[in-house]
Coordinates of C-alpha atoms and ligand atoms in Angstrom, one line a residue:
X1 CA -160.8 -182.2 -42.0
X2 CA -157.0 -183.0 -40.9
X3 CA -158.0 -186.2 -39.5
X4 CA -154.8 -187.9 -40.3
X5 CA -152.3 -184.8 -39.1
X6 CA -150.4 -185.3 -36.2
X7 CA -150.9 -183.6 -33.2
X8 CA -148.3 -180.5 -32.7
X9 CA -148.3 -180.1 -29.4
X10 CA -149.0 -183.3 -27.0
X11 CA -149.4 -181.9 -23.5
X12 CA -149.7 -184.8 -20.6
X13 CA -150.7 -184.4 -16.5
X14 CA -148.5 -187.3 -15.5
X15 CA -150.8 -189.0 -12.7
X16 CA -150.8 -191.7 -10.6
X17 CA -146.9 -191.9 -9.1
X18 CA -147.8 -192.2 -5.2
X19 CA -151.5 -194.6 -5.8
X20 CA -148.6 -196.7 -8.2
X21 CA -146.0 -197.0 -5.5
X22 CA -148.7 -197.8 -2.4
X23 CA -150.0 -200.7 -4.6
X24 CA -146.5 -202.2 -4.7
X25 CA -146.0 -201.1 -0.8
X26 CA -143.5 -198.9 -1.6
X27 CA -142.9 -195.4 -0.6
X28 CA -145.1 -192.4 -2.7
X29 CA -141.5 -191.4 -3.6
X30 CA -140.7 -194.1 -5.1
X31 CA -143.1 -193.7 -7.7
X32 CA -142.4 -190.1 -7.9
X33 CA -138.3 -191.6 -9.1
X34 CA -139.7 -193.8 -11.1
X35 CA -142.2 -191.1 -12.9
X36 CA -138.8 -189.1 -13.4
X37 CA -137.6 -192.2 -15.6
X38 CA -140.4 -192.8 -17.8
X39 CA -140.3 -188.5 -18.9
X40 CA -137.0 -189.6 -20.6
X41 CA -138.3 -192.7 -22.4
X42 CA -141.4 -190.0 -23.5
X43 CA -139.6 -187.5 -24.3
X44 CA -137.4 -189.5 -26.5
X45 CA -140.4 -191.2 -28.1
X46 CA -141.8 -187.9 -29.0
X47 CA -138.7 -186.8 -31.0
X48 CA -139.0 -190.2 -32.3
X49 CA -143.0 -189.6 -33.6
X50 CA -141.7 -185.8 -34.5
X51 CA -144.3 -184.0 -32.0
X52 CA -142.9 -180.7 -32.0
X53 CA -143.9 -179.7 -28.3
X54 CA -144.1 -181.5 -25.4
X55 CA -145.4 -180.2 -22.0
X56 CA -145.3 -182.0 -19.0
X57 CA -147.4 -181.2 -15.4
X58 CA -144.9 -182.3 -13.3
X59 CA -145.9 -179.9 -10.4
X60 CA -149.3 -177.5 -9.8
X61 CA -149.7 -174.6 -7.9
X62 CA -152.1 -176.6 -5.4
X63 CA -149.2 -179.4 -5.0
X64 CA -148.1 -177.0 -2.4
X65 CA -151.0 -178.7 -0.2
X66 CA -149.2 -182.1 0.2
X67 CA -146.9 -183.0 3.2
X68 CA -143.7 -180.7 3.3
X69 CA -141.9 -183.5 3.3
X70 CA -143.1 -185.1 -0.1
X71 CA -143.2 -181.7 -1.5
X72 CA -139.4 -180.9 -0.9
X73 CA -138.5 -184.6 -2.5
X74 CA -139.9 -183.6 -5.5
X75 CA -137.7 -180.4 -5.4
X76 CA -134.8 -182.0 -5.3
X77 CA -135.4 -184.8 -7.4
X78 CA -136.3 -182.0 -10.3
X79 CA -133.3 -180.8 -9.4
X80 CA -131.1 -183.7 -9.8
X81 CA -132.6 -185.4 -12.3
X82 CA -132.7 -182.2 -14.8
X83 CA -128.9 -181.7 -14.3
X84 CA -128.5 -185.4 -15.7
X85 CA -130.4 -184.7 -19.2
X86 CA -127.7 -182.8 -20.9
X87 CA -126.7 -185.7 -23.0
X88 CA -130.5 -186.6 -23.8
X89 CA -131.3 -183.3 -24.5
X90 CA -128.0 -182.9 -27.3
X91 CA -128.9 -186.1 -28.7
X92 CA -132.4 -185.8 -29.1
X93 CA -132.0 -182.0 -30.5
X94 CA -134.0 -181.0 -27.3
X95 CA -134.6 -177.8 -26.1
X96 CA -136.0 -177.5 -22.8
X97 CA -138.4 -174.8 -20.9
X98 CA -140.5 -174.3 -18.0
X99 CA -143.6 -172.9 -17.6
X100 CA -144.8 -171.3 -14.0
X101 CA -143.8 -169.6 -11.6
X102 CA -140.2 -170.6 -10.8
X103 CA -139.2 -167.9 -8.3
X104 CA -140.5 -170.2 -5.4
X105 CA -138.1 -173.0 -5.6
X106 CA -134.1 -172.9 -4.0
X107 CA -132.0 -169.8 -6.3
X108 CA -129.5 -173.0 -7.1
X109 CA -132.4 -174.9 -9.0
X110 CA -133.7 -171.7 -10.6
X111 CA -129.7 -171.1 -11.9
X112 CA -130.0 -175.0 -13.0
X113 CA -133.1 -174.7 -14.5
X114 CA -131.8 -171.2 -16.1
X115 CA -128.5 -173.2 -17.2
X116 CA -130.2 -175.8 -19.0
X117 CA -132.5 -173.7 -20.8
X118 CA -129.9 -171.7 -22.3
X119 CA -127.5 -174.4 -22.8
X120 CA -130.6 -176.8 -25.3
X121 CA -131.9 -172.9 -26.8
X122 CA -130.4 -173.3 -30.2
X123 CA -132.1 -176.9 -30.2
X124 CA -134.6 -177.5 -33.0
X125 CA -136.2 -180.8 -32.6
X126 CA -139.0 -180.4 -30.1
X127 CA -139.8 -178.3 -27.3
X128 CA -139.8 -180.3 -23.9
X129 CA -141.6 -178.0 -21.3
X130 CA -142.3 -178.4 -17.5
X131 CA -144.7 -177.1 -15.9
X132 CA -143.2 -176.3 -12.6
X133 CA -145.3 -174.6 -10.1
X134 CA -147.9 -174.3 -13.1
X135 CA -151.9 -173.3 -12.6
X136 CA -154.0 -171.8 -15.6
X137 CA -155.7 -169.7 -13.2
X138 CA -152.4 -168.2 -11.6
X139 CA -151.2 -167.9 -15.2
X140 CA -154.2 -166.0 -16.4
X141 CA -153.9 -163.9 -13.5
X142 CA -150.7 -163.0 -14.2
X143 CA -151.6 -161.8 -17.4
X144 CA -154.1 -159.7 -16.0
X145 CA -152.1 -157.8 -14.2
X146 CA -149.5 -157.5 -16.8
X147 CA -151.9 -155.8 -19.5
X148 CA -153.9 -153.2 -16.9
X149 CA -150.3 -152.8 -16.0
X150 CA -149.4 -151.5 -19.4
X151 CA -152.7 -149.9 -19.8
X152 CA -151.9 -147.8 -16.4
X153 CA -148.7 -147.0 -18.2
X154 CA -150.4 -145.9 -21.0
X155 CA -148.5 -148.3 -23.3
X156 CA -151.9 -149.9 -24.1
X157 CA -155.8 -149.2 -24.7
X158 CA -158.4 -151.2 -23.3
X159 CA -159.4 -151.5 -27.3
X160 CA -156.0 -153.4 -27.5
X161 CA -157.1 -156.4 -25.4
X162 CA -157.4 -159.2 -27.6
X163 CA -157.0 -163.2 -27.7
X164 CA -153.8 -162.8 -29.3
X165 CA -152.4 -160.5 -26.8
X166 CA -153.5 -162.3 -23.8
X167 CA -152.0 -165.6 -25.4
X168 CA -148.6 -163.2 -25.6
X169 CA -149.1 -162.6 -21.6
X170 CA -149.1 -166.3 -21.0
X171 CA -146.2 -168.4 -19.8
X172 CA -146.7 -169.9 -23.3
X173 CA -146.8 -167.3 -25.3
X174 CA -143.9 -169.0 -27.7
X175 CA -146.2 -172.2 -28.2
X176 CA -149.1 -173.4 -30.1
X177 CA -152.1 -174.3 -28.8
X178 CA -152.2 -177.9 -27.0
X179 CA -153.6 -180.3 -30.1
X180 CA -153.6 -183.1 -27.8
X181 CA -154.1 -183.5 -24.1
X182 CA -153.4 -186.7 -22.1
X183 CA -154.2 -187.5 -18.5
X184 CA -152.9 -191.4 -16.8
X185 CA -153.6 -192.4 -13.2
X186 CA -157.3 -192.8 -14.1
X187 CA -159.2 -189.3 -12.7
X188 CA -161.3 -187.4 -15.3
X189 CA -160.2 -184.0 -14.9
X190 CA -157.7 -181.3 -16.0
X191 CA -156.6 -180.1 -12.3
X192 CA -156.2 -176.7 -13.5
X193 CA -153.5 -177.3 -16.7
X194 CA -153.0 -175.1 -19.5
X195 CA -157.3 -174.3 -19.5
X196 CA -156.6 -171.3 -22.1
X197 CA -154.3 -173.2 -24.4
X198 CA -156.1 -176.5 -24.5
X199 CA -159.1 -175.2 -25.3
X200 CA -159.7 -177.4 -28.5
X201 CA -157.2 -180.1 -27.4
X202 CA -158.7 -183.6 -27.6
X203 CA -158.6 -185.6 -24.5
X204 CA -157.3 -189.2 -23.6
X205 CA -157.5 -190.6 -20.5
X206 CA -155.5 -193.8 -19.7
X207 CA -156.4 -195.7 -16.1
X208 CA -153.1 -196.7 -16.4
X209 CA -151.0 -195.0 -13.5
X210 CA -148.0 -192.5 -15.0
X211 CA -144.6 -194.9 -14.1
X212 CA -146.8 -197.7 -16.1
X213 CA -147.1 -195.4 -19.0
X214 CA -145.3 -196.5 -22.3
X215 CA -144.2 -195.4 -25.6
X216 CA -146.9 -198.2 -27.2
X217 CA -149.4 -196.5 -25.5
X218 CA -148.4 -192.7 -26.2
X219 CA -148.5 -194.1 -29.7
X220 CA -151.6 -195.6 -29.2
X221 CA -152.7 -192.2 -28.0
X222 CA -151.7 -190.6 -31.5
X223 CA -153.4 -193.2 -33.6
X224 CA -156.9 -192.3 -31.6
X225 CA -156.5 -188.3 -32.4
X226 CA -155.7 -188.9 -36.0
X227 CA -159.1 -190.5 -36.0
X228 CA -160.7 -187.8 -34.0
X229 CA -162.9 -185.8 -36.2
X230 CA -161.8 -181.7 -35.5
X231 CA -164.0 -179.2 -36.2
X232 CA -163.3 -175.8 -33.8
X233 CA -166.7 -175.4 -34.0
X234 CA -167.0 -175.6 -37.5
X235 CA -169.3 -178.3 -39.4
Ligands
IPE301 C1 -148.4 -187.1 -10.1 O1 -148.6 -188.2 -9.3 C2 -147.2 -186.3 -9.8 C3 -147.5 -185.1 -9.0 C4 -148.6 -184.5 -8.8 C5 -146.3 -184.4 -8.5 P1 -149.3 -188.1 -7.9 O2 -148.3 -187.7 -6.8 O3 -150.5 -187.1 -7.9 O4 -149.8 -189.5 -7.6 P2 -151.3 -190.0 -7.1 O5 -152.3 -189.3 -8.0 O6 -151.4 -189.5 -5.7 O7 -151.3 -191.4 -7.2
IPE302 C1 -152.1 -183.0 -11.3 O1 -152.2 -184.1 -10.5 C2 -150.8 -182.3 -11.1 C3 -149.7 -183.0 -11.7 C4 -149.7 -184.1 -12.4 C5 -148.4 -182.3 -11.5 P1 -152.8 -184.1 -9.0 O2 -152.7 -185.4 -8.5 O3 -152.2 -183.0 -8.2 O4 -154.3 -183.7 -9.3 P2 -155.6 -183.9 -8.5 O5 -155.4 -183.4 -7.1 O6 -155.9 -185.4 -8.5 O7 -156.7 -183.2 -9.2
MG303 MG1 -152.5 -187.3 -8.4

């Protein structure tokens, strides 16, 4: 059908930082800095390739598991590292969003994260999300609530429940679906990302971990789905 079309919205789970750091005997960490780096070379590849919406796992609600320690570096390096992308963001007509439950992390990275988002709004190149705190399940559960909410209210009928407004009670409720979904540090699984939205997303896994992860090969990546045959179910 659209075999040659370019995918839309390109979502990756950027894997593999801390296994990539221990195999150079370095710090997890390190490879958790050096992840940060390769999201600007992406991103700016993307608006290069004219994807439209980008959305990167960059932390899961079951992250919360790891070492206190390793959890709150990854705080503050979203913290620092977001407040340097103003000039990225202007010059590659970026505008930036988050998806997941924010209210957890410090009240000065929420009015960072708030900051930059209104700052890049008017921006019409591509949509760069991270999903921060992000799990489909905790997303769809959210949504839940929301619409028997409104149904308690009375602002809604049970008859009213529908894909569409479930997709407008999601954290992505402004974005297409994910056309293509891409996984590196070598596991075969989607760790509980975007479920709903990527429910016709073709897959590509690279063994590759993330901080090896390259421009040639997110190209690479969109050469294989223009040849992936699409049918939704269709013949
Ligand atoms: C992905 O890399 C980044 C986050 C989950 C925050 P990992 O930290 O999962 O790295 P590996 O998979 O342990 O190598
Ligand atoms: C998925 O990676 C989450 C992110 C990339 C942010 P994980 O390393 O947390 O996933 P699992 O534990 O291997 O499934
Ligand atoms: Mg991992």
């Amino acid at each position: 059908m659209n075999a040659a079309l370019p995918p839309k919205h390109i979502a990756i789970i950027m894997d593999g930082n801390g296994r990539w750091a221990s195999s150079l005997g370095k710090r997890r960490t390190y490879g958790h800095y050096i992840g940060s780096k390769i999201v600007d070379d992406i991103t700016k590849a993307s608006v290069a390739l004219g994807i439209k919406y980008l959305t990167l796992y960059a932390f899961s609600t079951e992250n919360w598991k790891r070492p206190a320690s390793e959890v709150r570096f990854l705080i503050s390096l979203l913290h620092t590292q977001i407040q340097k992308k103003e000039t990225l963001f202007a010059e590659n007509e970026v505008r930036f969003n988050t998806i997941g439950d924010v209210s957890v992390y410090p009240q000065k990275t929420q009015d960072m994260l708030k900051r930059v988002r209104e700052l890049t709004k008017n921006n019409k190149r591509m949509v760069l999300t991270l999903a921060l705190n992000y799990g489909s399940k905790l997303e769809i559960t959210a949504a839940c609530k929301k619409i028997a909410a409104d149904i308690k209210k009375g602002e809604l009928n049970v008859s009213d429940i529908s894909e569409d407004l479930i997709n407008k009670n999601l954290f992505t409720y402004d974005m297409p679906d994910v056309d293509l979904l891409i996984r590196t540090g070598g596991e075969k699984r989607v760790s509980n990302f975007l479920l709903w939205q990527s429910s016709y997303a073709e897959l590509i896994f690279f063994d590759k971990y993330w901080p090896e992860f390259t421009k040639e090969d997110l190209k690479k990546a969109i050469e294989e789905f223009k040849h992936r045959k699409r049918r939704f179910g269709g013949l």
